[in-house]
Coordinates of C-alpha atoms and ligand atoms in Angstrom, one line a residue:
M1 CA -78.0 52.4 -49.6
E2 CA -74.3 52.5 -49.4
I3 CA -72.6 54.7 -52.0
R4 CA -69.4 53.3 -53.2
P5 CA -66.7 55.1 -55.2
P6 CA -66.3 53.9 -58.7
A7 CA -63.9 51.0 -59.0
I8 CA -61.9 52.7 -61.7
A9 CA -61.2 56.4 -61.2
P10 CA -61.7 58.5 -64.3
P11 CA -58.4 59.4 -66.1
G12 CA -56.4 62.0 -64.3
I13 CA -58.3 61.6 -61.0
R14 CA -56.9 59.4 -58.3
R15 CA -59.1 58.5 -55.4
P16 CA -57.8 59.9 -52.1
G17 CA -55.7 57.4 -50.1
T18 CA -54.7 55.3 -53.1
R19 CA -51.1 54.9 -53.9
P20 CA -49.6 56.8 -56.8
P21 CA -49.4 54.7 -60.0
E22 CA -46.2 52.7 -60.2
I23 CA -43.7 54.2 -62.7
R24 CA -43.0 51.6 -65.2
P25 CA -41.5 52.9 -68.4
P26 CA -41.7 50.8 -71.5
D27 CA -39.0 48.2 -72.2
S28 CA -37.4 50.3 -74.9
V29 CA -37.0 53.2 -72.5
L30 CA -35.6 50.9 -69.7
A31 CA -33.2 49.5 -72.3
I32 CA -31.8 53.0 -73.0
L33 CA -31.6 53.9 -69.3
G34 CA -30.0 50.5 -68.5
R35 CA -27.3 51.1 -71.1
L36 CA -26.6 54.6 -69.7
W37 CA -26.4 53.3 -66.1
S38 CA -24.1 50.4 -67.0
A39 CA -21.8 52.9 -68.9
G40 CA -21.5 54.8 -65.6
H41 CA -23.9 57.7 -66.5
A42 CA -27.0 59.2 -65.1
G43 CA -30.2 58.4 -66.9
Y44 CA -33.7 59.7 -66.1
V45 CA -37.1 59.9 -67.6
V46 CA -38.1 63.5 -67.3
G47 CA -40.9 66.0 -68.0
G48 CA -44.4 65.4 -69.3
S49 CA -44.4 61.6 -69.4
L50 CA -43.8 61.3 -65.7
R51 CA -46.5 63.9 -64.9
D52 CA -48.9 62.0 -67.2
V53 CA -48.2 58.7 -65.4
L54 CA -48.7 60.2 -62.0
M55 CA -52.0 61.7 -63.2
G56 CA -53.1 58.4 -64.4
R57 CA -52.9 59.4 -68.1
E58 CA -51.3 57.6 -70.9
P59 CA -48.0 59.4 -71.8
H60 CA -47.4 60.0 -75.4
D61 CA -43.6 60.1 -75.3
W62 CA -40.9 59.2 -72.8
D63 CA -38.2 61.9 -72.9
M64 CA -35.0 61.1 -71.1
A65 CA -32.1 63.2 -69.7
T66 CA -28.5 62.3 -68.9
D67 CA -25.2 63.7 -68.0
A68 CA -23.6 62.0 -71.0
R69 CA -22.7 64.6 -73.6
P70 CA -24.3 64.3 -77.1
D71 CA -21.1 63.0 -78.7
R72 CA -20.9 60.4 -76.0
L73 CA -24.5 59.4 -76.7
L74 CA -23.6 58.9 -80.3
E75 CA -20.8 56.5 -79.2
L76 CA -23.0 54.6 -76.8
F77 CA -25.9 54.3 -79.2
P78 CA -24.9 53.5 -82.7
G79 CA -27.3 55.0 -85.2
A80 CA -28.4 57.8 -82.8
V81 CA -28.7 61.2 -84.5
Y82 CA -28.5 64.8 -83.3
E83 CA -32.0 66.3 -83.1
N84 CA -31.2 70.0 -82.4
R85 CA -28.5 72.4 -81.2
F86 CA -29.7 72.1 -77.6
G87 CA -28.0 68.7 -77.2
T88 CA -31.0 66.5 -77.9
V89 CA -30.2 63.1 -79.5
A90 CA -32.8 60.8 -81.0
I91 CA -32.2 57.1 -80.3
R92 CA -34.0 54.2 -82.0
E93 CA -34.8 51.4 -79.6
G94 CA -37.4 48.6 -80.0
G95 CA -38.6 50.2 -83.2
E96 CA -39.4 53.5 -81.5
L97 CA -37.6 56.9 -81.5
H98 CA -36.8 58.3 -78.1
E99 CA -35.3 61.7 -77.3
V100 CA -32.4 61.9 -74.9
T101 CA -31.2 65.3 -73.8
T102 CA -28.0 66.2 -72.0
F103 CA -28.6 67.9 -68.6
R104 CA -28.4 71.6 -69.2
T105 CA -28.9 75.0 -67.8
D106 CA -30.2 77.9 -69.9
H107 CA -28.5 81.3 -70.1
E108 CA -29.0 84.7 -71.6
Y109 CA -32.6 84.8 -72.4
A110 CA -33.0 87.4 -75.1
D111 CA -36.3 89.3 -75.9
F112 CA -38.3 87.1 -73.5
R113 CA -37.8 84.1 -75.7
R114 CA -35.8 81.0 -75.7
P115 CA -32.2 81.0 -74.2
H116 CA -29.5 82.1 -76.5
R117 CA -26.8 80.0 -74.8
I118 CA -27.0 76.7 -72.9
E119 CA -24.5 75.0 -70.7
F120 CA -24.3 71.3 -70.2
G121 CA -24.5 70.1 -66.6
D122 CA -23.7 67.0 -64.6
R123 CA -26.6 66.7 -62.2
I124 CA -30.3 66.1 -62.7
E125 CA -31.3 68.8 -60.1
L126 CA -29.8 71.5 -62.3
D127 CA -31.7 70.3 -65.3
L128 CA -34.9 70.2 -63.4
A129 CA -34.4 73.8 -62.2
R130 CA -34.7 75.2 -65.7
R131 CA -38.1 73.5 -66.3
D132 CA -41.3 75.5 -66.3
F133 CA -43.7 74.0 -63.8
T134 CA -43.3 71.8 -60.7
I135 CA -45.4 69.0 -62.3
N136 CA -43.0 69.1 -65.2
A137 CA -39.9 69.2 -63.1
L138 CA -39.9 65.6 -62.0
A139 CA -37.4 62.8 -62.9
W140 CA -37.3 59.1 -62.5
G141 CA -34.2 57.1 -62.8
A142 CA -30.7 56.8 -61.3
D143 CA -27.3 58.4 -61.4
A144 CA -24.5 55.8 -61.8
T145 CA -21.9 58.6 -61.4
R146 CA -22.9 58.7 -57.7
H147 CA -22.9 55.0 -57.1
R148 CA -19.4 53.9 -58.0
G149 CA -20.3 50.7 -59.9
E150 CA -23.0 49.5 -57.5
P151 CA -26.3 48.7 -59.3
A152 CA -28.3 51.9 -59.3
A153 CA -31.8 51.7 -57.8
P154 CA -34.1 53.9 -59.9
G155 CA -36.3 56.4 -58.0
L156 CA -38.1 59.6 -58.2
V157 CA -36.4 63.0 -58.0
D158 CA -38.8 65.8 -57.0
P159 CA -37.0 68.9 -55.7
Y160 CA -40.0 71.3 -56.2
G161 CA -42.9 69.3 -54.8
G162 CA -44.1 68.2 -58.2
T163 CA -45.9 65.1 -56.8
D164 CA -47.8 67.2 -54.3
D165 CA -48.9 69.5 -57.0
V166 CA -49.9 66.6 -59.2
E167 CA -52.0 65.4 -56.2
A168 CA -53.4 68.8 -55.7
R169 CA -53.9 69.2 -59.5
I170 CA -52.2 72.6 -59.8
I171 CA -49.8 74.2 -62.1
R172 CA -47.1 76.1 -60.2
A173 CA -44.0 77.8 -61.7
V174 CA -40.6 76.5 -60.6
G175 CA -39.1 79.4 -58.7
D176 CA -40.3 83.0 -59.0
P177 CA -43.1 83.0 -61.6
R178 CA -42.5 86.5 -62.8
A179 CA -38.9 85.9 -63.4
R180 CA -39.5 82.6 -65.1
F181 CA -42.1 84.2 -67.4
E182 CA -39.7 87.1 -68.2
E183 CA -37.1 84.5 -69.3
D184 CA -39.5 82.8 -71.6
A185 CA -43.0 84.2 -72.1
L186 CA -44.2 81.0 -73.8
R187 CA -44.4 79.4 -70.3
M188 CA -47.5 81.6 -69.7
V189 CA -49.2 80.1 -72.8
R190 CA -48.1 76.6 -71.7
A191 CA -49.7 77.1 -68.3
V192 CA -53.1 77.9 -69.8
R193 CA -52.6 75.1 -72.3
L194 CA -51.7 72.6 -69.6
A195 CA -54.7 73.8 -67.5
A196 CA -56.9 72.8 -70.4
T197 CA -55.2 69.5 -71.5
L198 CA -54.7 68.2 -68.0
G199 CA -57.9 69.7 -66.6
V200 CA -56.1 71.3 -63.7
E201 CA -55.9 74.8 -62.1
I202 CA -53.2 77.4 -62.1
E203 CA -51.9 78.2 -58.6
T204 CA -52.8 81.7 -57.5
G205 CA -49.3 83.2 -57.5
T206 CA -48.5 81.8 -60.9
L207 CA -51.8 83.0 -62.2
G208 CA -51.2 86.5 -60.9
A209 CA -47.8 86.5 -62.5
I210 CA -49.3 85.6 -65.9
E211 CA -51.8 88.5 -65.5
A212 CA -48.9 90.8 -64.7
R213 CA -46.7 89.6 -67.6
A214 CA -49.2 88.6 -70.3
K215 CA -48.0 91.5 -72.6
L216 CA -44.7 89.7 -73.1
V217 CA -46.5 87.1 -75.2
A218 CA -46.2 89.7 -78.0
H219 CA -42.5 88.8 -78.3
L220 CA -43.1 85.2 -79.1
S221 CA -42.8 83.7 -82.6
G222 CA -46.0 82.6 -84.4
E223 CA -44.8 79.0 -84.6
R224 CA -44.3 78.5 -80.9
L225 CA -47.7 80.1 -80.1
A226 CA -49.4 78.0 -82.7
A227 CA -47.9 74.8 -81.4
E228 CA -49.4 75.5 -77.9
L229 CA -52.7 76.7 -79.4
D230 CA -53.0 73.5 -81.3
K231 CA -52.5 71.5 -78.2
L232 CA -55.0 73.6 -76.3
L233 CA -57.6 73.0 -79.0
G234 CA -56.9 69.3 -78.7
A235 CA -58.0 69.3 -75.0
D236 CA -61.3 67.6 -74.0
R237 CA -62.5 71.1 -73.1
P238 CA -60.5 73.8 -74.8
S239 CA -62.8 76.4 -73.1
I240 CA -60.8 76.0 -69.9
G241 CA -57.7 77.3 -71.5
L242 CA -59.5 79.8 -73.7
R243 CA -61.2 81.4 -70.8
L244 CA -57.9 81.6 -68.9
M245 CA -56.3 83.2 -72.0
A246 CA -59.0 85.8 -71.9
S247 CA -59.0 86.5 -68.2
T248 CA -55.2 86.7 -68.0
G249 CA -54.8 89.1 -70.9
I250 CA -53.0 86.6 -73.2
L251 CA -55.9 86.7 -75.6
A252 CA -55.7 90.4 -76.0
V253 CA -52.1 90.1 -77.2
L254 CA -52.8 87.1 -79.4
S255 CA -55.9 88.5 -81.0
P256 CA -57.4 91.9 -80.0
E257 CA -60.4 91.1 -82.2
L258 CA -61.3 87.9 -80.2
A259 CA -60.6 89.7 -76.9
A260 CA -63.1 92.4 -78.1
Q261 CA -65.8 89.7 -78.1
R262 CA -65.8 89.9 -74.3
G263 CA -68.8 91.9 -73.1
L264 CA -70.4 92.1 -76.5
P265 CA -74.1 91.2 -76.3
Q266 CA -75.1 87.8 -77.7
N267 CA -78.8 87.4 -77.5
K268 CA -79.1 83.6 -77.5
I269 CA -78.1 82.5 -74.0
P270 CA -79.1 84.9 -71.2
G271 CA -76.0 86.2 -69.4
D272 CA -73.6 85.0 -72.1
D273 CA -71.5 87.4 -74.1
L274 CA -70.1 86.7 -77.5
W275 CA -66.9 85.3 -76.2
A276 CA -68.9 82.8 -74.0
H277 CA -70.6 81.8 -77.2
T278 CA -67.3 81.3 -79.0
V279 CA -65.8 79.1 -76.3
R280 CA -69.0 77.0 -76.1
T281 CA -68.9 76.6 -79.8
V282 CA -65.3 75.4 -79.7
D283 CA -66.1 72.8 -77.0
A284 CA -69.0 71.6 -79.0
V285 CA -66.8 70.5 -81.9
A286 CA -65.7 66.9 -81.8
I287 CA -62.1 66.5 -80.5
D288 CA -61.0 64.7 -83.7
R289 CA -61.8 67.8 -85.9
P290 CA -58.9 70.2 -85.1
V291 CA -59.5 72.3 -88.2
V292 CA -63.2 72.8 -87.3
R293 CA -62.2 73.7 -83.7
L294 CA -59.9 76.4 -85.0
A295 CA -62.7 77.6 -87.3
A296 CA -65.1 77.6 -84.4
L297 CA -62.6 79.8 -82.4
L298 CA -62.5 82.2 -85.3
H299 CA -66.0 82.0 -86.8
D300 CA -67.3 85.2 -85.2
I301 CA -63.9 87.1 -85.1
G302 CA -65.5 89.6 -87.5
K303 CA -68.3 90.5 -85.2
P304 CA -66.7 93.2 -83.0
A305 CA -65.6 95.1 -86.1
T306 CA -69.0 94.9 -87.7
M307 CA -71.4 95.6 -84.9
A308 CA -71.3 99.4 -85.4
D309 CA -74.6 99.2 -87.3
G310 CA -76.0 96.8 -84.8
H311 CA -76.3 94.0 -87.3
F312 CA -72.9 92.4 -87.6
L313 CA -73.3 92.9 -91.3
H314 CA -70.8 91.0 -93.4
H315 CA -69.1 89.7 -90.3
D316 CA -68.4 86.4 -92.1
A317 CA -66.5 88.2 -94.9
V318 CA -64.7 90.5 -92.5
G319 CA -64.1 87.6 -90.2
A320 CA -62.5 85.5 -93.0
E321 CA -60.0 88.4 -93.6
L322 CA -59.2 88.7 -89.9
A323 CA -58.8 85.0 -89.5
A324 CA -56.4 84.9 -92.5
K325 CA -54.3 87.6 -90.9
L326 CA -54.1 85.8 -87.6
L327 CA -53.3 82.4 -89.1
D328 CA -50.6 84.1 -91.2
R329 CA -49.1 85.5 -88.0
L330 CA -49.3 82.1 -86.5
R331 CA -47.5 80.7 -89.6
S332 CA -50.3 78.1 -89.9
P333 CA -49.6 75.6 -92.8
R334 CA -51.3 77.0 -95.9
P335 CA -53.8 74.1 -96.4
V336 CA -55.0 74.5 -92.8
A337 CA -55.3 78.2 -93.0
E338 CA -57.2 78.0 -96.3
R339 CA -59.7 75.5 -94.9
V340 CA -60.3 77.5 -91.7
V341 CA -60.8 80.8 -93.6
H342 CA -63.1 79.1 -96.0
L343 CA -65.2 77.8 -93.1
V344 CA -65.3 81.2 -91.4
R345 CA -66.3 82.8 -94.8
H346 CA -69.2 80.4 -95.3
H347 CA -70.4 79.7 -91.7
M348 CA -73.5 81.8 -92.2
F349 CA -74.9 79.7 -95.1
T350 CA -78.6 79.4 -95.3
Y351 CA -80.9 76.8 -96.8
D352 CA -84.3 77.2 -98.3
P353 CA -86.4 74.1 -98.6
T354 CA -87.8 75.4 -101.9
W355 CA -84.4 75.0 -103.6
G356 CA -84.5 72.6 -106.5
D357 CA -81.9 69.9 -106.9
A358 CA -79.9 72.4 -109.0
G359 CA -79.9 74.8 -106.1
V360 CA -78.5 72.0 -103.8
R361 CA -75.8 71.3 -106.5
R362 CA -74.9 75.1 -106.6
F363 CA -74.6 75.0 -102.8
I364 CA -72.2 72.0 -103.0
R365 CA -70.1 73.8 -105.7
R366 CA -69.9 77.0 -103.7
I367 CA -68.8 75.2 -100.5
G368 CA -66.7 72.5 -102.2
R369 CA -67.2 68.7 -101.7
D370 CA -64.3 68.4 -99.2
A371 CA -65.5 71.2 -96.9
L372 CA -69.2 70.2 -96.6
E373 CA -68.8 67.9 -93.6
S374 CA -66.7 70.4 -91.8
L375 CA -69.1 73.2 -92.5
F376 CA -72.0 71.1 -91.2
A377 CA -70.0 70.2 -88.1
L378 CA -69.3 73.9 -87.5
R379 CA -72.9 74.8 -87.9
E380 CA -73.9 72.1 -85.4
A381 CA -71.4 73.4 -82.9
D382 CA -72.5 77.0 -83.5
N383 CA -76.0 75.9 -82.7
V384 CA -74.9 74.2 -79.5
G385 CA -72.9 77.3 -78.6
S386 CA -76.1 79.3 -78.9
G387 CA -77.9 77.0 -76.5
Q388 CA -79.8 75.1 -79.3
A389 CA -80.0 71.5 -80.5
P390 CA -77.1 70.7 -82.8
G391 CA -79.2 69.9 -85.8
G392 CA -82.8 70.7 -86.9
N393 CA -85.2 69.8 -89.6
E394 CA -83.8 72.1 -92.2
L395 CA -80.1 71.3 -91.6
D396 CA -80.9 67.6 -91.6
E397 CA -82.8 67.9 -94.8
L398 CA -80.0 69.9 -96.5
R399 CA -77.5 67.2 -95.4
R400 CA -79.7 64.5 -96.8
R401 CA -80.2 66.3 -100.1
V402 CA -76.5 67.0 -100.4
R403 CA -75.8 63.3 -99.8
E404 CA -78.3 62.3 -102.5
Q405 CA -76.6 64.6 -105.0
L406 CA -73.1 63.4 -104.1
E407 CA -74.2 59.8 -104.6
G408 CA -75.8 60.5 -107.9
D409 CA -74.1 60.9 -111.3
V410 CA -74.2 64.7 -111.3
V411 CA -72.0 67.6 -112.3
L412 CA -70.6 69.8 -109.5
E413 CA -67.2 71.0 -110.7
R414 CA -65.3 71.5 -113.9
S415 CA -63.6 68.1 -113.6
D416 CA -67.0 66.5 -113.8
L417 CA -67.7 68.0 -117.2
A418 CA -67.5 65.5 -120.1
I419 CA -65.1 67.9 -121.9
D420 CA -62.2 70.1 -120.8
G421 CA -60.2 73.0 -122.2
N422 CA -58.1 70.8 -124.5
D423 CA -61.3 69.6 -126.2
L424 CA -62.4 73.2 -126.8
I425 CA -59.0 74.0 -128.2
A426 CA -58.9 71.0 -130.5
E427 CA -62.4 71.0 -131.7
L428 CA -63.4 74.6 -131.8
G429 CA -60.0 76.2 -132.4
L430 CA -60.1 78.2 -129.2
A431 CA -56.9 79.5 -127.6
E432 CA -55.9 79.4 -123.9
G433 CA -57.2 82.6 -122.3
P434 CA -60.2 84.3 -120.7
T435 CA -62.7 83.2 -123.4
L436 CA -61.8 79.5 -122.8
G437 CA -62.3 80.0 -119.1
R438 CA -65.6 81.8 -119.5
V439 CA -67.0 79.1 -121.9
L440 CA -66.1 76.3 -119.5
G441 CA -67.6 78.3 -116.6
E442 CA -70.8 78.8 -118.5
L443 CA -71.0 75.1 -119.5
L444 CA -70.5 74.1 -115.9
E445 CA -73.4 76.4 -114.8
R446 CA -75.7 74.8 -117.4
A447 CA -74.6 71.2 -116.5
I448 CA -75.2 71.9 -112.8
A449 CA -78.7 73.1 -113.6
D450 CA -79.3 70.2 -116.0
P451 CA -76.9 67.2 -115.8
S452 CA -78.5 65.5 -118.8
I453 CA -76.5 67.8 -121.1
N454 CA -73.2 66.5 -119.8
D455 CA -72.0 64.6 -122.9
R456 CA -69.4 65.5 -125.3
P457 CA -71.4 66.3 -128.5
T458 CA -74.0 68.4 -126.5
L459 CA -71.4 70.4 -124.7
L460 CA -69.4 71.1 -127.9
L461 CA -72.6 72.3 -129.6
L462 CA -73.5 74.5 -126.7
A463 CA -69.9 75.9 -126.6
Q464 CA -70.2 76.6 -130.4
A465 CA -73.4 78.5 -129.8
M466 CA -71.9 80.6 -127.0
L467 CA -69.1 81.6 -129.3
T468 CA -71.4 82.5 -132.1
E469 CA -73.6 84.6 -129.8
D470 CA -70.4 86.5 -128.8
R471 CA -69.8 87.7 -132.4
Ligands
ATP501 P1 -46.9 67.4 -73.7 O1 -47.6 66.3 -72.9 O2 -47.9 68.2 -74.5 O3 -45.8 66.9 -74.5 P2 -44.9 68.6 -72.1 O4 -44.9 69.3 -70.8 O5 -44.2 67.3 -72.2 O6 -46.4 68.4 -72.6 P3 -43.1 69.4 -74.1 O7 -43.1 70.5 -75.1 O8 -43.0 68.0 -74.6 O9 -44.3 69.5 -73.2 O10 -41.8 69.7 -73.1 C1 -41.2 68.6 -72.4 C2 -40.7 69.2 -71.1 O11 -39.7 70.2 -71.3 C3 -41.7 69.8 -70.2 O12 -42.4 68.8 -69.4 C4 -40.9 70.8 -69.4 O13 -40.2 70.1 -68.3 C5 -39.9 71.2 -70.3 N1 -40.2 72.5 -71.0 C6 -40.9 72.6 -72.2 N2 -41.0 73.8 -72.6 C7 -40.4 74.6 -71.7 C8 -40.2 76.0 -71.5 N3 -40.7 76.9 -72.4 N4 -39.6 76.4 -70.4 C9 -39.1 75.5 -69.4 N5 -39.3 74.2 -69.6 C10 -39.9 73.7 -70.6
MG502 MG1 -43.9 66.1 -74.1

């Protein structure tokens, strides 16, 4: 039987011999470029969107570049606003915001970070030279300053062989990789991130330079690192990028504790070490659960420190502390950090089928309603990361029983009680303070155990009794 190639290539993979996809920016982008050209300027689509189109992926934004200076852009596009001090202007067109950046070269890189001074330029080639990788150093458009009034025919500008590298599916630094990584160490993190999000390889010379310069990642701000880590964790298979982080030495700089997982025994999948378990676990979390993916990355971060006794004792509690420190360094938004740390703290939860319904309710209270689904998702991924089925009879049973409780009219937290602190103050003459908190806490315990007591008179009577016992 004849085997035919699939009619539609999977995203990002072009069948050999097929023509590259036509570059056809949306009308709103063409409108902006058209206005730049007719005003006698250069106007190009640049960067990630072009790369994405050529790889057969859907671009998420269409950044543009021009020789027009920012103040000129504000003249040409009423309503446009400055976006940052690097000459980026945001233009609203067709109901969408687009970023247009003036051609520039970067100077005086300080401390292996972003440039301190930039200089505007007049030619697209200069602007492409400052970009990180060949596949990101492509432009499509036209330069009306070179055409003296003739209609400009838009085309591709590719001084560094970016289209060939798209075709070969490799990430290659523009220019000397070591020098480029010394200018801005974030590029190394971007390389491993792009390898994961695009599902491509890093070219050997570029990879060698990352290994040689990985230590410079220590100079980067937490925010910039976190932005790339977020994107990495949003890849179909984050493990591609995570493994590269580990093998290049970036991971050891980002988190020595995670790097220490390499080579640690993990008795579930033969041949796997703990780090292999971690990356498998991350991959096993659904792509639309970024918080759980981050928690999966960090869930066993406490193991290297606690294996001295051979049992990883309290690795969940130790891990929660280490996770909190790392997320603090990455300047993670507090709500995200809190949720991740909470998941790490509780990822070892156990369930005993002999629990009564009150036991299930205590479990819900301990984890918190909002965290339950995430915690179950983490456990399922942890199981997959250990070479097991995601669920199992006991986990499924716990989920069912939790659902039953949540659907019932039960007491799980203080706000579910039929009275609150104000009632105790008004009815029993209590004052704000530790006693009030203790009484409410005790009432909650009792109502979790027996929801039938959750009415106002009964709770007030019980509270009265507690206070009398105190005397
Ligand atoms: P994504 O698809 O995730 O947006 P991207 O490559 O477009 O990926 P951006 O952060 O949007 O990433 O950057 C836009 C473009 O700016 C890149 O394609 C690249 O040309 C250039 N660029 C971004 N960061 C750097 C850097 N640190 N050094 C050099 N060029 C960079
Ligand atoms: Mg982009």
